[in-house]
Amino acid sequence: MLPLDLKEFQEKASMHLRPWQRSFQFWVRAVDIYTGYKVFQVRVNFEKDAEKREAMWEKQHEVAADKIYNMCSDLGGFFLKVAQIIGKPDLAPAAWVRRLVTLCDQAPATPFDAIKVVLEKELGQGVDELFDRFDTNPLGSASIAQVHRARLKGDKTDVVVKIQHPGVQDLMMTDIRNLQAFALYMQKTDIKFDLYSVTKEMEKQIGYEFNFSREADAMENIRRFLYENNKKTPVIVPRVIRNMFTRRVLVMEYIDGIPILKLGDEMAKRGINPGGKVAAAAKQNILKSLTLAYGQMILRSGFFHADPHPGNILICRGSEVALLDYGQVKDLPEQLRLGYASLVLAIADNDPIKASESYRELGIDTLSKCEDEQKEMLRLAQTMFDTKLPPGVTMLQPFSEESSIKKIAVQAFPEELFSVLRTVHLLRGLSVGLGINYSCAEQWRPIAEEALYLAGRLKDNDLKRAHRRGIFRRLFGR
């Protein structure tokens, strides 16, 4: 009996020590990456030749990219989400993007025996009792859950079964708190931005992701909204299977499509030139559909899917777009929804005064010592809340010395607005990846004007402009 007791004791001790071990691994690696860059910044200043400096930076980014990749891959969990956020072609160095983009859908899968225990406990029946067929190899595995293709008893269509990894919640909360401490240090030393509030909102949002019943409700609400507000929904939303979801298991319809990251390869297979006119038109339609869906969700409803990273987007027949994974959704308060609508108009109209007013309304507290404060405030708004890159720029560097974030300190940033910020940045990353430079603010302007009009907040001049764009005809049929 003693060996069994010893084994149980060892397992319990390992579980208690795991968060401490994980924290130690994070801090050792994070400090190594950070100090590597700080030492390099001193060294590169001694090189006067611009081309040699550029080559040195590229080599440093490659070294850091390997370290970040290994940290995110080894630790998994929350750090896979970190890789999704920072590994975007418009934000991160190219070396980072090349390494981190492969982590989007490469979370290690939980063995089927462990997954089966969760599934049968949650649904109250055996796998063989519920399903005619159940693929034991997952379609994909992410930081919180993995998905399997299956077919319900007596049904003719396939479903997807999403099952939560056992024990993942405690580890992810440990990861987030470590990142919060790192964010506090960074905003006090290097970055004049309220990073801590951003990480607090991440903590709240990711906490919601562990409740699949909430996700099922969100999926149905967004599906209903998009189908009721359009003749044809801009994106496909999976249908939840009634009475087949719990806190840790979610069964939904299977949607056949190609992951957006593999779109170019699929086009090449079919003899379509990925850089040709046909491909360009298809990519434009894909981006148009996503932009319209998000404009309607954020500005018209306020309740939106807040995680449009490439792993959650499928391209279906006829360039239709399917949007997956509704674990991260956000319900914006009315004041923030309308304040953001005002900011969208300010960006679309290139209006620095209106941008400054919108900042105050949204509760974004800034401190500036630069000469042309209003111009920099508008540039900051464009950097944070628009997808368009300046002419000739393929990558934003928000924390460079010339960046507006360096010139204007963001002392307070509403936690609830982070989901909008992250969504816009993910859309920008998609547009850069597809080779299309466009402004979501310009695309969303009619929806923003409609939202403000319905709230009674458009002035006479704005009403005339809205009338010219046909909003009244769309709203009232005249």
Short mmCIF file of C-alpha atoms in Angstrom, two decimals, residues 18-30 33 67-82 103 106-108 143 168 171-172 174-175 178:
data_model
loop_
_atom_site.label_atom_id
_atom_site.label_comp_id
_atom_site.label_asym_id
_atom_site.label_seq_id
_atom_site.Cartn_x
_atom_site.Cartn_y
_atom_site.Cartn_z
CA ARG A 18 4.25 23.15 -11.08
CA PRO A 19 3.11 26.83 -10.91
CA TRP A 20 6.37 27.77 -9.13
CA GLN A 21 8.45 25.88 -11.68
CA ARG A 22 6.51 27.53 -14.49
CA SER A 23 6.98 31.02 -13.00
CA PHE A 24 10.71 30.39 -12.64
CA GLN A 25 10.98 29.27 -16.29
CA PHE A 26 9.09 32.37 -17.48
CA TRP A 27 11.20 34.87 -15.56
CA VAL A 28 14.53 33.28 -16.51
CA ARG A 29 13.59 33.36 -20.20
CA ALA A 30 11.86 36.76 -20.21
CA ILE A 33 15.31 38.12 -23.93
CA LYS A 67 14.11 32.28 -27.67
CA ILE A 68 10.51 33.57 -27.75
CA TYR A 69 9.40 30.61 -29.87
CA ASN A 70 11.03 28.12 -27.49
CA MET A 71 9.49 29.82 -24.44
CA CYS A 72 5.98 29.89 -25.92
CA SER A 73 6.28 26.36 -27.31
CA ASP A 74 7.73 24.82 -24.13
CA LEU A 75 5.37 26.56 -21.71
CA GLY A 76 2.32 26.36 -23.99
CA GLY A 77 -1.02 27.42 -22.53
CA PHE A 78 -1.35 31.18 -22.23
CA PHE A 79 1.95 31.78 -24.03
CA LEU A 80 0.45 30.40 -27.23
CA LYS A 81 -1.98 33.32 -27.03
CA VAL A 82 0.93 35.70 -26.40
CA LEU A 103 2.42 28.32 -33.14
CA GLN A 106 0.29 23.74 -32.73
CA ALA A 107 -0.65 23.37 -29.06
CA PRO A 108 0.15 19.85 -27.85
CA SER A 143 -4.21 26.55 -25.53
CA VAL A 168 -5.34 24.05 -17.80
CA LEU A 171 -1.69 27.17 -15.09
CA MET A 172 -3.01 29.90 -17.38
CA THR A 174 -0.34 31.72 -13.13
CA ASP A 175 1.00 32.74 -16.55
CA ASN A 178 3.56 36.67 -14.26
#
